[in-house]
CSV table of C-alpha atoms in Angstrom, one decimal:
chain,number,residue,atom,x,y,z
A,260,MET,CA,135.5,106.5,93.8
A,261,ARG,CA,132.8,109.0,94.3
A,262,THR,CA,129.2,109.5,93.1
A,263,GLN,CA,126.2,111.5,94.2
A,264,VAL,CA,124.0,108.6,95.1
A,265,ALA,CA,125.2,105.0,95.8
A,266,ILE,CA,122.4,102.5,95.1
A,267,VAL,CA,122.6,99.1,96.8
A,268,GLY,CA,120.6,96.6,94.8
A,269,GLY,CA,120.1,96.2,91.0
A,270,GLY,CA,116.5,95.0,91.0
A,271,PRO,CA,113.6,97.1,89.6
A,272,ALA,CA,113.7,99.6,92.5
A,273,GLY,CA,117.5,100.3,92.3
A,274,LEU,CA,117.6,100.4,88.5
A,275,LEU,CA,114.5,102.6,88.2
A,276,LEU,CA,115.9,105.0,90.9
A,277,SER,CA,119.2,105.2,88.9
A,278,GLN,CA,117.3,106.0,85.7
A,279,LEU,CA,115.0,108.6,87.3
A,280,LEU,CA,118.1,110.3,88.8
A,281,HIS,CA,119.9,110.2,85.5
A,282,ARG,CA,116.9,112.0,83.9
A,283,ARG,CA,117.4,114.8,86.5
A,284,GLY,CA,121.1,115.0,85.9
A,285,ILE,CA,122.1,113.3,89.2
A,286,ALA,CA,124.9,110.7,89.0
A,287,SER,CA,124.6,107.3,90.6
A,288,VAL,CA,126.3,103.9,90.8
A,289,VAL,CA,124.3,100.7,91.2
A,290,LEU,CA,125.9,97.8,93.1
A,291,GLU,CA,124.2,94.4,92.5
A,292,SER,CA,125.4,91.2,94.2
A,293,ARG,CA,124.1,88.9,91.6
A,294,ASP,CA,125.2,88.5,87.9
A,295,ARG,CA,123.3,90.1,85.1
A,296,ARG,CA,121.8,86.8,83.8
A,297,TYR,CA,120.3,86.0,87.2
A,298,VAL,CA,118.8,89.5,87.7
A,299,GLU,CA,117.2,89.5,84.3
A,300,GLN,CA,115.8,86.0,84.6
A,301,ARG,CA,114.5,86.2,88.2
A,302,GLN,CA,110.8,85.3,88.0
A,303,ARG,CA,108.4,87.7,89.7
A,304,ALA,CA,104.8,88.9,89.2
A,305,GLY,CA,104.0,92.0,87.2
A,306,MET,CA,100.6,93.6,87.8
A,307,LEU,CA,101.3,97.3,87.4
A,308,GLU,CA,99.1,100.1,88.7
A,309,GLN,CA,98.5,103.0,86.3
A,310,GLY,CA,100.8,105.2,88.4
A,311,THR,CA,103.6,102.6,88.0
A,312,THR,CA,103.2,102.5,84.2
A,313,ASP,CA,103.2,106.4,84.1
A,314,VAL,CA,106.5,106.5,86.0
A,315,LEU,CA,108.1,103.9,83.8
A,316,ARG,CA,107.1,105.9,80.7
A,317,GLU,CA,108.5,109.0,82.4
A,318,SER,CA,111.8,107.2,83.0
A,319,GLY,CA,112.1,106.3,79.3
A,320,ALA,CA,111.3,102.6,79.9
A,321,GLY,CA,107.8,102.5,78.5
A,322,GLU,CA,108.4,101.6,74.8
A,323,ARG,CA,108.2,97.8,75.1
A,324,LEU,CA,105.7,98.1,78.0
A,325,ASP,CA,103.3,99.9,75.8
A,326,ARG,CA,103.8,97.5,73.0
A,327,GLU,CA,103.6,94.2,74.9
A,328,GLY,CA,101.8,95.0,78.2
A,329,LEU,CA,98.3,93.7,78.6
A,330,VAL,CA,96.0,96.5,79.8
A,331,HIS,CA,93.1,95.3,82.0
A,332,HIS,CA,89.9,97.2,82.8
A,333,GLY,CA,88.5,94.7,85.3
A,334,LEU,CA,89.0,91.5,87.4
A,335,GLU,CA,86.8,88.6,88.4
A,336,LEU,CA,86.1,87.3,91.9
A,337,ARG,CA,84.9,83.7,91.6
A,338,PHE,CA,83.2,81.7,94.4
A,339,GLY,CA,80.3,79.4,94.8
A,340,GLY,CA,80.6,78.2,91.2
A,341,ALA,CA,80.0,81.7,89.7
A,342,GLY,CA,82.1,84.6,88.6
A,343,HIS,CA,81.6,88.3,89.6
A,344,ARG,CA,83.3,91.0,87.6
A,345,ILE,CA,84.7,94.1,89.2
A,346,PRO,CA,84.8,96.9,86.5
A,347,LEU,CA,88.0,98.6,87.6
A,348,THR,CA,88.1,101.3,84.9
A,349,GLU,CA,84.4,102.0,85.1
A,350,MET,CA,84.6,102.6,88.8
A,351,THR,CA,87.9,104.5,89.0
A,352,GLY,CA,88.9,105.8,85.5
A,353,ARG,CA,92.2,103.9,85.8
A,354,THR,CA,93.6,100.7,84.5
A,355,VAL,CA,96.2,98.0,85.5
A,356,THR,CA,98.7,96.4,83.2
A,357,VAL,CA,100.2,92.9,83.2
A,358,TYR,CA,103.9,93.2,82.3
A,359,ALA,CA,106.3,90.9,84.1
A,360,GLN,CA,108.9,92.3,86.5
A,361,THR,CA,111.5,90.3,84.6
A,362,GLU,CA,110.8,92.3,81.5
A,363,ILE,CA,110.9,95.6,83.5
A,364,VAL,CA,114.4,94.7,84.7
A,365,LYS,CA,115.6,93.8,81.2
A,366,ASP,CA,114.3,97.2,79.9
A,367,LEU,CA,115.9,99.2,82.7
A,368,VAL,CA,119.3,97.4,82.5
A,369,ALA,CA,119.4,98.0,78.8
A,370,LEU,CA,118.4,101.6,79.3
A,371,ARG,CA,120.9,102.4,82.0
A,372,LEU,CA,123.8,100.8,80.0
A,373,ALA,CA,122.7,102.6,76.8
A,374,ASP,CA,122.8,105.9,78.7
A,375,GLY,CA,126.3,105.2,80.1
A,376,GLY,CA,125.0,104.2,83.6
A,377,ASP,CA,127.4,102.6,86.1
A,378,VAL,CA,125.7,99.3,87.0
A,379,ARG,CA,128.1,96.8,88.6
A,380,PHE,CA,126.9,93.2,88.8
A,381,GLU,CA,128.5,90.7,91.2
A,382,ALA,CA,129.4,93.5,93.5
A,383,GLU,CA,129.2,92.3,97.1
A,384,VAL,CA,128.4,95.1,99.6
A,385,LEU,CA,130.4,94.7,102.8
A,386,GLU,CA,129.6,97.8,104.7
A,387,ILE,CA,127.4,100.9,104.6
A,388,ASP,CA,128.3,104.1,106.4
A,389,ALA,CA,125.2,106.3,106.7
A,390,SER,CA,126.8,109.3,108.4
A,391,ALA,CA,129.9,110.0,106.3
A,392,PRO,CA,128.2,108.3,103.5
A,393,SER,CA,130.0,105.5,101.7
A,394,VAL,CA,129.6,101.9,100.6
A,395,THR,CA,132.5,99.4,100.8
A,396,PHE,CA,132.1,96.5,98.4
A,397,ARG,CA,134.0,93.6,96.7
A,398,HIS,CA,134.0,93.5,92.9
A,399,GLU,CA,136.2,91.5,90.5
A,400,GLY,CA,138.4,90.4,93.4
A,401,ARG,CA,139.1,93.9,94.8
A,402,VAL,CA,137.7,95.7,97.8
A,403,GLU,CA,136.7,99.3,97.0
A,404,THR,CA,135.0,102.2,98.8
A,405,LEU,CA,132.4,104.3,97.0
A,406,ASP,CA,132.0,107.7,98.6
A,407,CYS,CA,128.7,109.5,98.0
A,408,ASP,CA,126.3,112.1,99.2
A,409,TYR,CA,123.4,109.6,99.9
A,410,VAL,CA,122.9,105.8,99.9
A,411,ALA,CA,119.7,104.2,98.7
A,412,GLY,CA,119.1,100.7,100.1
A,413,CYS,CA,117.2,98.8,97.4
A,414,ASP,CA,118.6,95.4,98.1
A,415,GLY,CA,115.5,93.5,99.2
A,416,PHE,CA,114.4,91.8,102.4
A,417,HIS,CA,117.6,89.8,102.9
A,418,GLY,CA,120.0,92.7,102.0
A,419,VAL,CA,122.5,94.5,104.1
A,420,SER,CA,120.8,97.9,104.0
A,421,ARG,CA,118.1,97.5,106.6
A,422,PRO,CA,120.5,96.1,109.3
A,423,ALA,CA,122.5,99.3,108.8
A,424,VAL,CA,119.6,101.3,110.3
A,425,PRO,CA,120.1,101.4,114.2
A,426,GLY,CA,117.0,101.1,116.4
A,427,ILE,CA,114.7,100.2,113.5
A,428,ARG,CA,111.3,98.8,114.4
A,429,THR,CA,109.7,96.0,112.6
A,430,PHE,CA,106.1,94.7,112.3
A,431,ALA,CA,105.3,91.3,110.8
A,432,ARG,CA,102.6,88.8,110.3
A,433,ASP,CA,103.1,85.3,108.8
A,434,TYR,CA,100.2,83.5,107.1
A,435,PRO,CA,99.2,79.8,107.5
A,436,PHE,CA,99.5,79.2,103.8
A,437,ALA,CA,101.7,79.7,100.8
A,438,TRP,CA,101.4,79.9,97.0
A,439,LEU,CA,102.4,77.2,94.5
A,440,GLY,CA,103.0,79.3,91.4
A,441,ILE,CA,103.5,78.0,87.9
A,442,LEU,CA,104.4,79.3,84.4
A,443,ALA,CA,102.8,77.3,81.6
A,444,ASP,CA,103.2,77.5,77.8
A,445,VAL,CA,99.5,77.8,77.1
A,446,PRO,CA,97.3,80.7,76.1
A,447,PRO,CA,95.4,82.1,79.1
A,448,SER,CA,91.9,80.9,79.7
A,449,THR,CA,90.8,84.4,80.6
A,450,ASP,CA,91.1,87.9,79.4
A,451,GLU,CA,91.2,89.4,83.0
A,452,LEU,CA,92.6,88.0,86.2
A,453,ILE,CA,90.4,85.5,88.2
A,454,TYR,CA,90.7,85.4,92.0
A,455,ALA,CA,88.9,82.2,93.0
A,456,HIS,CA,87.8,81.2,96.5
A,457,SER,CA,86.7,77.7,97.4
A,458,ASP,CA,86.7,75.3,100.3
A,459,ARG,CA,89.7,73.6,98.7
A,460,GLY,CA,91.7,76.8,98.9
A,461,PHE,CA,92.5,79.9,96.9
A,462,ALA,CA,93.5,80.0,93.2
A,463,LEU,CA,94.6,82.8,90.9
A,464,HIS,CA,94.6,82.8,87.1
A,465,SER,CA,97.0,85.5,85.8
A,466,LEU,CA,98.5,86.1,82.5
A,467,ARG,CA,102.1,86.6,81.3
A,468,SER,CA,101.5,87.0,77.6
A,469,PRO,CA,99.0,85.9,74.9
A,470,LYS,CA,100.8,82.6,74.8
A,471,VAL,CA,101.9,82.1,78.5
A,472,SER,CA,99.8,81.7,81.6
A,473,ARG,CA,100.7,82.3,85.2
A,474,LEU,CA,98.7,80.4,87.8
A,475,TYR,CA,98.8,80.0,91.6
A,476,LEU,CA,97.4,77.6,94.1
A,477,GLN,CA,97.1,78.0,97.9
A,478,VAL,CA,99.1,75.3,99.6
A,479,ALA,CA,100.7,74.8,103.1
A,480,PRO,CA,103.8,76.8,104.0
A,481,ASP,CA,105.9,73.6,104.2
A,482,GLU,CA,104.4,72.1,101.0
A,483,ASP,CA,106.6,69.5,99.3
A,484,LEU,CA,106.9,70.7,95.7
A,485,GLY,CA,107.9,67.3,94.6
A,486,ALA,CA,104.5,65.9,95.6
A,487,TRP,CA,102.9,68.0,92.9
A,488,SER,CA,103.0,66.4,89.5
A,489,ASP,CA,101.8,68.4,86.4
A,490,ALA,CA,98.6,66.4,86.4
A,491,ARG,CA,97.9,67.0,90.1
A,492,ILE,CA,98.4,70.8,89.6
A,493,TRP,CA,96.1,71.0,86.6
A,494,ASP,CA,93.4,68.9,88.3
A,495,GLU,CA,93.5,71.0,91.5
A,496,LEU,CA,93.4,74.3,89.5
A,497,ALA,CA,90.4,73.0,87.5
A,498,ALA,CA,88.6,72.0,90.7
A,499,ARG,CA,89.1,75.4,92.3
A,500,PHE,CA,88.1,77.4,89.2
A,501,ALA,CA,85.1,75.2,88.4
A,502,THR,CA,81.8,77.1,87.6
A,503,GLY,CA,78.3,76.0,86.7
A,504,ASP,CA,78.4,77.5,83.2
A,505,GLY,CA,80.9,75.1,81.5
A,506,TRP,CA,84.0,77.3,81.7
A,507,ARG,CA,87.1,75.3,81.1
A,508,LEU,CA,90.7,75.7,82.1
A,509,ARG,CA,93.3,75.3,79.3
A,510,GLU,CA,96.3,73.1,80.1
A,511,GLY,CA,99.8,73.1,78.7
A,512,PRO,CA,103.5,72.3,79.5
A,513,ILE,CA,104.6,73.7,82.9
A,514,THR,CA,108.0,75.5,82.5
A,515,ASP,CA,108.5,76.8,86.0
A,516,ARG,CA,107.2,76.1,89.5
A,517,ALA,CA,107.9,77.3,93.0
A,518,VAL,CA,106.4,77.6,96.5
A,519,THR,CA,106.3,81.1,97.9
A,520,PRO,CA,105.6,81.8,101.6
A,521,MET,CA,103.3,84.7,102.5
A,522,ARG,CA,104.0,87.4,105.0
A,523,SER,CA,103.4,91.0,105.8
A,524,PHE,CA,106.4,93.1,107.0
A,525,VAL,CA,107.1,96.8,107.6
A,526,ALA,CA,110.3,98.4,109.0
A,527,GLU,CA,110.2,101.9,110.4
A,528,PRO,CA,111.7,104.4,109.8
A,529,MET,CA,112.8,104.1,106.2
A,530,ARG,CA,115.7,106.5,106.7
A,531,HIS,CA,118.8,106.8,108.9
A,532,ASP,CA,120.9,109.9,108.4
A,533,ARG,CA,121.9,109.7,104.7
A,534,LEU,CA,120.7,106.1,104.1
A,535,PHE,CA,117.2,105.6,102.6
A,536,LEU,CA,115.4,102.3,102.4
A,537,ALA,CA,113.2,101.5,99.4
A,538,GLY,CA,111.1,98.5,98.2
A,539,ASP,CA,111.5,95.1,99.8
A,540,ALA,CA,114.3,96.3,102.0
A,541,ALA,CA,111.6,98.2,104.0
A,542,HIS,CA,108.4,96.3,103.5
A,543,ILE,CA,106.9,93.0,102.2
A,544,VAL,CA,103.2,92.4,101.3
A,545,PRO,CA,101.4,89.1,100.5
A,546,PRO,CA,101.0,88.9,96.8
A,547,THR,CA,97.2,88.8,96.8
A,548,GLY,CA,96.9,92.5,96.3
A,549,ALA,CA,99.7,92.8,93.7
A,550,LYS,CA,101.3,95.7,95.6
A,551,GLY,CA,105.0,94.7,96.1
A,552,LEU,CA,106.5,96.1,92.9
A,553,ASN,CA,104.2,99.0,92.9
A,554,LEU,CA,105.2,100.1,96.4
A,555,ALA,CA,108.9,99.9,95.3
A,556,VAL,CA,108.2,102.1,92.4
A,557,SER,CA,106.3,104.6,94.6
A,558,ASP,CA,109.3,104.6,97.1
A,559,VAL,CA,111.9,105.4,94.5
A,560,THR,CA,109.7,108.0,92.8
A,561,VAL,CA,109.3,109.9,96.1
A,562,LEU,CA,113.1,109.5,96.7
A,563,ALA,CA,114.1,110.7,93.2
A,564,ARG,CA,111.9,113.8,93.6
A,565,ALA,CA,113.3,114.5,97.0
A,566,LEU,CA,116.9,114.2,95.8
A,567,ALA,CA,116.2,116.4,92.8
A,568,GLU,CA,114.8,119.1,95.1
A,569,ARG,CA,117.9,118.8,97.3
A,570,TYR,CA,120.3,119.2,94.3
A,571,GLU,CA,118.3,121.9,92.6
A,572,THR,CA,117.4,124.1,95.5
A,573,GLY,CA,119.4,122.9,98.5
A,574,SER,CA,116.2,122.1,100.4
A,575,GLU,CA,116.1,118.9,102.4
A,576,ARG,CA,112.4,119.2,103.1
A,577,LEU,CA,111.3,116.3,100.9
A,578,LEU,CA,114.2,114.2,102.1
A,579,ASP,CA,113.1,114.8,105.7
A,580,ASP,CA,109.6,113.8,104.9
A,581,TYR,CA,110.6,110.7,102.9
A,582,SER,CA,109.9,108.0,105.5
A,583,ALA,CA,106.6,109.4,106.6
A,584,THR,CA,105.5,110.0,103.0
A,585,CYS,CA,106.3,106.5,101.9
A,586,LEU,CA,104.9,104.8,105.1
A,587,ARG,CA,101.4,106.3,104.6
A,588,ARG,CA,101.1,104.5,101.3
A,589,VAL,CA,102.9,101.4,102.6
A,590,TRP,CA,100.4,100.9,105.5
A,591,ARG,CA,97.4,101.4,103.1
A,592,ALA,CA,98.8,98.8,100.8
A,593,GLU,CA,99.6,96.5,103.7
A,594,HIS,CA,96.0,96.7,104.8
A,595,PHE,CA,94.6,96.1,101.4
A,596,SER,CA,96.9,93.1,100.8
A,597,TYR,CA,95.9,91.7,104.2
A,598,TRP,CA,92.2,92.3,103.4
A,599,MET,CA,92.4,90.6,100.0
A,600,THR,CA,94.3,87.7,101.5
A,601,THR,CA,91.9,87.0,104.3
A,602,LEU,CA,88.9,87.6,102.0
A,603,LEU,CA,90.0,84.9,99.5
A,604,HIS,CA,92.0,82.2,101.2
A,605,ALA,CA,90.7,79.2,103.1
A,606,ASP,CA,92.1,79.5,106.6
A,607,PRO,CA,93.0,76.0,107.8
A,608,GLU,CA,92.3,77.1,111.4
A,609,ALA,CA,88.9,78.8,110.8
A,610,ASP,CA,85.8,77.3,112.3
A,611,GLU,CA,82.4,77.2,110.5
A,612,PHE,CA,81.4,80.6,112.0
A,613,ALA,CA,84.5,82.3,110.4
A,614,ARG,CA,83.8,80.6,107.1
A,615,ARG,CA,80.3,81.9,107.0
A,616,LEU,CA,81.5,85.4,107.8
A,617,GLN,CA,84.0,85.1,104.9
A,618,ARG,CA,81.3,84.0,102.4
A,619,SER,CA,79.0,86.8,103.6
A,620,HIS,CA,81.9,89.3,103.0
A,621,LEU,CA,82.5,88.0,99.5
A,622,GLU,CA,78.8,88.3,98.6
A,623,TYR,CA,78.8,91.9,100.0
A,624,VAL,CA,81.8,93.0,98.0
A,625,THR,CA,80.3,91.6,94.8
A,626,SER,CA,76.8,93.0,95.3
A,627,SER,CA,77.5,96.4,96.8
A,628,GLU,CA,78.8,99.1,94.4
A,629,ALA,CA,80.4,101.0,97.4
A,630,ALA,CA,82.3,97.9,98.5
A,631,ALA,CA,83.3,97.0,95.0
A,632,THR,CA,84.5,100.5,94.4
A,633,THR,CA,86.7,100.3,97.5
A,634,LEU,CA,88.3,97.2,96.2
A,635,ALA,CA,88.8,98.8,92.7
A,636,GLU,CA,90.3,102.0,94.0
A,637,ASN,CA,92.9,100.2,96.1
A,638,TYR,CA,93.6,97.6,93.4
A,639,VAL,CA,94.3,100.1,90.6
A,640,GLY,CA,96.4,102.1,93.1
A,641,LEU,CA,96.0,105.4,94.8
A,642,PRO,CA,97.7,108.5,93.2
A,643,LEU,CA,101.4,108.7,93.9
A,644,ALA,CA,102.4,111.2,96.6
């Protein structure tokens, strides 16, 4: 077997890279360890920067996004019983769109298969050779080797790609809290996202569709999910979102719930020889800034352009710059996600002095146009490299 680019991982990063390469006439094979049903039903958030939606449209995966995505022009920071709107579009000229990662994966799988793409589900990667590039994998009971020009490791934090990079440096921070996230069959109580800070902890009201709400509660990292009944979840959400103007939270049947730990992680470099890391294989951000999926899209956009230049002109200039180019954006997003997380969460280890500083910072962000613009610019996403 031989292809130009072997892609390890069939999540949004790997599938989008395959589609972008296809649009440039570059062949690829996607190897995904899970089955198609699992990949298409894996629940993840979906707050898309404008740059991300532009790339999805460029790839041919924008039709359903444009029809069903919820475009937002602002967000609300809520604390002290009052809401404070940050007008994103007014401040930056850009928007964000709510469209679940699950739906992006469905769109990309359908698109790749319709275009004759080689996407192999339940393909367990056993070994990656970055020098004489090849990927050895087990599929349908047979062990096979896929020879290639380049390997793209898009297989997530727990994948096999990052361990194949010798001498890699890692930087990490764990947070003293986690998110309890739910999906509920109830129309959202808001038209734009609400990021709420209270002494009880952080809460986020997001949207999945006009009929489905996505909500989150700050909990302990070792929280027992079984201790949270539906009634307890709704009561706690209502308490953290409470305002003095009579705003009410709509409640409905909870269809999915999970506790997600929060951490920051970066691996450097994102390249070894002919192996390139992208997405969660190279970096993780806490979800507060909604940057995870957007960083993955940025990575594969940079990589697709670099590979296109290599095949069209023979130049490896952009490939040589890949890691440095991506990491500039990664570290900016890491800082923004860290900043949003520490701004909004109740730190169980903080003293009264730290809590007063946090409240002062919230008041500054919502009263200073310069501070609010900094939040807005980073939230909607900086222009792609």
